[in-house]
Short mmCIF file of C-alpha atoms in Angstrom, two decimals:
data_model
loop_
_atom_site.label_atom_id
_atom_site.label_comp_id
_atom_site.label_asym_id
_atom_site.label_seq_id
_atom_site.Cartn_x
_atom_site.Cartn_y
_atom_site.Cartn_z
CA MET A 1 0.00 0.00 0.00
CA ARG A 2 1.48 3.31 -1.04
CA LYS A 3 1.38 6.19 1.41
CA ASN A 4 0.16 8.44 -1.37
CA ASN A 5 -3.04 6.39 -1.73
CA PHE A 6 -3.76 6.90 1.94
CA ASP A 7 -3.19 10.65 1.79
CA ILE A 8 -5.39 11.03 -1.29
CA THR A 9 -8.11 8.98 0.40
CA VAL A 10 -7.95 11.23 3.48
CA LYS A 11 -8.33 14.29 1.25
CA SER A 12 -11.30 12.77 -0.60
CA LEU A 13 -12.98 11.78 2.66
CA SER A 14 -12.63 15.31 4.01
CA LYS A 15 -15.57 16.28 1.79
CA HIS A 16 -17.69 14.01 4.01
CA LYS A 17 -16.39 15.29 7.36
CA ASN A 18 -18.87 15.01 10.24
CA LYS A 19 -21.18 12.91 8.09
CA LEU A 20 -22.05 9.24 7.98
CA ILE A 21 -20.53 7.15 5.24
CA TRP A 22 -21.22 3.56 4.26
CA ILE A 23 -18.40 1.12 3.61
CA ASN A 24 -19.33 0.68 -0.05
CA LYS A 25 -18.87 4.41 -0.60
CA ILE A 26 -15.44 4.31 1.07
CA LYS A 27 -14.39 1.40 -1.15
CA GLU A 28 -15.68 3.29 -4.20
CA ILE A 29 -13.49 6.30 -3.27
CA ILE A 30 -10.45 4.07 -2.79
CA GLN A 31 -11.12 2.23 -6.05
CA ASN A 32 -11.27 5.51 -7.97
CA ILE A 33 -7.91 6.48 -6.46
CA MET A 34 -6.14 3.15 -7.00
CA ASP A 35 -7.72 2.39 -10.39
CA THR A 36 -6.30 -0.88 -11.81
CA ASP A 37 -4.18 -1.43 -8.70
CA TYR A 38 -7.33 -1.79 -6.58
CA SER A 39 -8.24 -4.91 -4.63
CA GLU A 40 -10.62 -5.57 -1.73
CA ASN A 41 -7.69 -6.52 0.47
CA LYS A 42 -5.90 -3.21 -0.22
CA ALA A 43 -9.12 -1.27 0.40
CA TYR A 44 -9.62 -2.90 3.80
CA LYS A 45 -6.01 -2.14 4.73
CA ILE A 46 -6.61 1.57 4.02
CA ILE A 47 -9.90 1.50 5.94
CA HIS A 48 -8.12 -0.14 8.89
CA GLN A 49 -5.47 2.58 8.81
CA LEU A 50 -8.13 5.31 8.61
CA LYS A 51 -9.76 3.87 11.74
CA ASN A 52 -6.44 3.56 13.59
CA ARG A 53 -5.59 7.18 12.84
CA TRP A 54 -9.09 8.37 13.88
CA TYR A 55 -10.23 9.61 10.48
CA LEU A 56 -13.09 7.11 10.75
CA VAL A 57 -15.18 5.98 13.69
CA ASN A 58 -16.96 2.65 13.23
CA LEU A 59 -20.55 3.05 14.45
CA LYS A 60 -21.71 -0.37 13.29
CA LYS A 61 -20.59 -3.08 10.88
CA SER A 62 -20.84 -1.09 7.65
CA ILE A 63 -21.31 2.53 8.80
CA PHE A 64 -18.64 5.04 9.74
CA LEU A 65 -18.42 8.65 10.81
CA VAL A 66 -15.84 10.75 8.97
CA LYS A 67 -14.11 13.01 11.48
CA ASP A 68 -11.20 15.24 12.30
CA PRO A 69 -8.56 12.95 13.88
CA ASP A 70 -7.84 15.56 16.55
CA LYS A 71 -11.46 15.72 17.70
CA GLU A 72 -12.88 13.22 20.17
CA TYR A 73 -16.52 12.27 20.57
CA ALA A 74 -18.20 10.72 23.59
CA GLU A 75 -20.53 7.81 22.83
CA ASP A 76 -23.52 9.84 24.05
CA GLN A 77 -22.69 12.59 21.55
CA LEU A 78 -22.52 10.11 18.68
CA LEU A 79 -25.80 8.50 19.71
CA GLU A 80 -27.65 11.80 19.93
CA SER A 81 -26.24 13.00 16.60
CA TYR A 82 -26.55 9.86 14.46
CA TYR A 83 -28.81 7.21 16.06
CA ARG A 84 -32.01 8.41 14.41
CA GLU A 85 -30.47 8.81 10.97
CA ILE A 86 -29.10 5.26 11.10
CA LEU A 87 -32.39 3.91 12.48
CA LYS A 88 -34.34 5.50 9.63
CA LYS A 89 -31.92 4.15 7.00
CA HIS A 90 -31.99 0.67 8.55
CA CYS A 91 -35.79 0.59 8.51
CA LYS A 92 -35.93 1.86 4.95
CA ASP A 93 -33.45 -0.77 3.75
CA PHE A 94 -34.93 -3.78 5.56
CA THR A 95 -38.69 -3.21 5.79
CA ASN A 96 -39.58 -2.07 2.25
CA GLY A 97 -40.51 1.33 3.64
CA LYS A 98 -43.69 0.17 5.42
CA ARG A 99 -43.35 0.11 9.21
CA TYR A 100 -44.13 1.91 12.42
CA ILE A 101 -42.65 2.19 15.89
CA TRP A 102 -44.79 0.41 18.46
CA TRP A 103 -44.84 -0.63 22.13
CA LEU A 104 -43.27 1.48 24.88
CA LYS A 105 -41.26 3.84 22.67
CA ALA A 106 -44.36 4.74 20.67
CA LEU A 107 -46.12 5.51 23.94
CA GLU A 108 -43.25 7.77 25.01
CA LEU A 109 -43.03 9.48 21.62
CA ASN A 110 -46.73 10.34 21.83
CA LEU A 111 -45.77 12.25 24.96
CA THR A 112 -42.72 13.88 23.26
CA ASN A 113 -40.16 11.77 25.13
CA PHE A 114 -37.38 11.51 22.52
CA ASP A 115 -34.85 9.63 24.66
CA ILE A 116 -32.93 6.90 22.84
CA PRO A 117 -33.99 3.45 24.09
CA GLU A 118 -31.82 0.38 24.55
CA GLU A 119 -34.15 -1.39 22.13
CA ILE A 120 -36.86 -0.15 19.83
CA LEU A 121 -39.66 -2.30 18.44
CA VAL A 122 -40.79 -1.75 14.86
CA VAL A 123 -43.76 -3.44 13.19
CA ASN A 124 -43.45 -4.18 9.49
CA GLU A 125 -44.99 -6.40 6.82
CA ASN A 126 -42.49 -9.19 6.39
CA LYS A 127 -39.46 -9.36 8.70
CA GLN A 128 -38.88 -10.66 12.22
CA ALA A 129 -35.38 -10.14 13.60
CA ASN A 130 -33.23 -8.63 16.35
CA GLU A 131 -30.52 -6.37 14.89
CA THR A 132 -28.03 -3.72 15.95
CA ILE A 133 -28.59 -0.05 15.10
CA ILE A 134 -25.49 1.55 16.65
CA PHE A 135 -23.15 0.44 19.43
CA THR A 136 -25.35 -1.69 21.75
CA LYS A 137 -28.70 -0.19 20.68
CA GLN A 138 -31.03 -2.79 19.20
CA ILE A 139 -34.01 -2.87 16.89
CA ILE A 140 -36.60 -5.64 17.14
CA LEU A 141 -38.55 -6.12 13.93
CA LYS A 142 -41.86 -7.95 14.16
CA THR A 143 -44.87 -8.73 11.99
CA TYR A 144 -48.57 -8.65 12.89
CA GLU A 145 -50.51 -11.83 12.14
CA SER A 146 -53.62 -13.67 13.24
CA ASP A 147 -54.52 -17.12 11.90
CA LYS A 148 -51.59 -16.79 9.45
CA LYS A 149 -53.10 -13.61 8.01
CA SER A 150 -51.16 -10.35 8.04
CA LEU A 151 -52.85 -7.58 9.98
CA PHE A 152 -50.25 -4.93 9.25
CA ASN A 153 -52.38 -2.85 6.88
CA ILE A 154 -55.22 -2.76 9.42
CA PHE A 155 -53.02 -1.62 12.29
CA ASN A 156 -51.02 0.72 10.10
CA LYS A 157 -54.16 2.87 9.74
CA PHE A 158 -53.83 3.79 13.41
CA THR A 159 -50.45 5.47 13.10
CA LYS A 160 -49.12 8.97 12.63
CA LYS A 161 -45.85 10.58 11.58
CA ILE A 162 -43.69 12.63 13.91
CA TYR A 163 -40.55 14.68 13.41
CA ILE A 164 -37.54 14.02 15.60
CA TRP A 165 -35.18 16.78 14.57
CA LYS A 166 -34.77 16.31 10.79
CA ASN A 167 -36.04 12.71 10.68
CA VAL A 168 -39.63 11.57 10.22
CA PHE A 169 -40.89 8.38 11.87
CA PRO A 170 -44.27 6.63 11.71
CA ILE A 171 -45.47 5.64 15.19
CA ALA A 172 -48.54 3.99 16.70
CA ASN A 173 -51.08 6.60 17.73
CA ILE A 174 -51.95 7.01 21.40
CA GLU A 175 -54.73 4.38 21.52
CA LEU A 176 -52.76 1.71 19.69
CA ALA A 177 -49.61 2.52 21.67
CA MET A 178 -51.45 2.05 24.96
CA ILE A 179 -52.74 -1.44 24.21
CA GLU A 180 -49.53 -2.54 22.52
CA SER A 181 -47.52 -1.39 25.54
CA LEU A 182 -49.77 -3.39 27.86
CA TYR A 183 -49.09 -6.54 25.85
CA ASN A 184 -46.55 -8.87 27.47
CA THR A 185 -45.08 -6.10 29.63
CA SER A 186 -41.99 -7.12 31.58
CA ILE A 187 -41.88 -6.85 35.37
CA ILE A 188 -39.23 -4.13 35.00
CA ASN A 189 -41.43 -1.95 32.75
CA LYS A 190 -44.87 -2.77 34.17
CA TRP A 191 -45.14 0.04 36.73
CA TYR A 192 -43.66 2.62 34.33
CA VAL A 193 -46.04 1.69 31.48
CA GLU A 194 -49.07 1.72 33.73
CA GLU A 195 -48.21 5.13 35.20
CA ILE A 196 -47.87 6.63 31.72
CA ILE A 197 -51.20 5.16 30.65
CA LYS A 198 -52.99 6.40 33.77
CA LYS A 199 -51.62 9.86 33.01
CA ILE A 200 -52.96 9.63 29.44
CA LEU A 201 -56.38 8.45 30.60
CA ARG A 202 -56.64 11.39 32.99
CA LYS A 203 -55.55 14.04 30.50
CA GLN A 204 -57.02 12.74 27.24
CA LYS A 205 -60.16 10.90 28.33
CA LYS A 206 -62.38 13.13 26.13
CA THR A 207 -60.41 12.43 22.96
CA ILE A 208 -59.88 8.66 23.19
CA ASP A 209 -61.01 6.90 20.01
CA TYR A 210 -62.75 3.70 21.14
CA ASN A 211 -63.30 2.65 17.51
CA ILE A 212 -59.61 1.73 17.40
CA PHE A 213 -60.02 -0.65 20.35
CA GLU A 214 -63.09 -2.13 18.65
CA THR A 215 -61.21 -2.78 15.40
CA VAL A 216 -58.31 -4.38 17.26
CA LEU A 217 -60.63 -6.74 19.15
CA LYS A 218 -62.59 -7.61 16.00
CA ASN A 219 -59.31 -8.79 14.50
CA ASN A 220 -58.76 -11.04 17.50
CA LYS A 221 -55.79 -9.15 18.93
CA HIS A 222 -54.88 -7.70 22.33
CA HIS A 223 -57.70 -9.13 24.42
CA SER A 224 -55.44 -9.24 27.47
CA SER A 225 -54.28 -5.65 26.86
CA ILE A 226 -57.85 -4.32 26.72
CA ASN A 227 -58.55 -6.11 30.00
CA ARG A 228 -55.50 -4.50 31.59
CA LEU A 229 -56.54 -1.10 30.25
CA TYR A 230 -60.01 -1.65 31.68
CA ARG A 231 -58.61 -2.49 35.14
CA LEU A 232 -56.42 0.63 35.07
CA SER A 233 -59.38 2.78 34.05
CA LEU A 234 -61.32 1.69 37.14
CA TRP A 235 -58.94 3.89 39.15
CA ILE A 236 -59.30 6.85 36.79
CA ASP A 237 -62.77 7.48 35.41
CA PRO A 238 -66.08 5.56 35.41
CA GLU A 239 -66.99 6.77 31.91
CA ILE A 240 -63.81 5.28 30.44
CA SER A 241 -64.21 2.02 32.36
CA ASN A 242 -67.84 1.64 31.29
CA LYS A 243 -66.98 2.13 27.63
CA LEU A 244 -64.16 -0.40 27.84
CA LYS A 245 -66.37 -2.81 29.76
CA ASN A 246 -68.99 -2.66 27.01
CA LEU A 247 -66.37 -3.28 24.33
CA ILE A 248 -65.09 -6.32 26.19
CA LYS A 249 -68.61 -7.69 26.60
CA LYS A 250 -69.38 -7.23 22.91
CA TYR A 251 -66.12 -8.16 21.20
CA SER A 252 -63.90 -9.91 23.73
CA TYR A 253 -63.99 -11.65 27.12
CA PHE A 254 -62.98 -10.86 30.66
CA ILE A 255 -59.69 -12.16 32.00
CA ASN A 256 -59.14 -12.47 35.73
#
């Protein structure tokens, strides 16, 4: 590997400083510099040297940040600056563009809590997997089915789009987020989820759309969640609890 190739690569990468760059783009830059002398092995040697000299920071397997080698970044800074951009790109690449954030994070986002979670759950049409977004942050991709029939398009109607800085994300709306968060809640999260939902029931009881709960139950989903929501509502407001009770009687069943 000639030193000149490294120096030219550094100069070319400077155009991308403080931006994310994918490994294929780096290899393309190196290939244009090396021309007929290029090989994958030589490209990886240059990339390794770029990392060792702090021109590149590896955020995940194929994604890097181009940086000034004299500038240091704390992990929290990198997460806050680039997590959402990588998350959006990951979802776009692996879910055919159709997806929404569900469960606890959707509940928090409805209340403008933009904190970065350890794991984020995303519903989509065709993929189930646990994958890494950046550092140790995970994404859990899941599908929605009942009797081997996809319910994604039905549930996707009950979503909305929000802006988090410059990125747009589809999320479950407040009603769907509540019942999804009450599904299979861990012991660690149970109290936290229930306190958020009680807060929502108190503040938004006049705007709750019970048609969403009805549609969910008609598609044979989240019977246990509706029961949990009903039990929580008994502490909040008799009007809410009566409406939920009637829905359970008509479209579901009571669970002790």
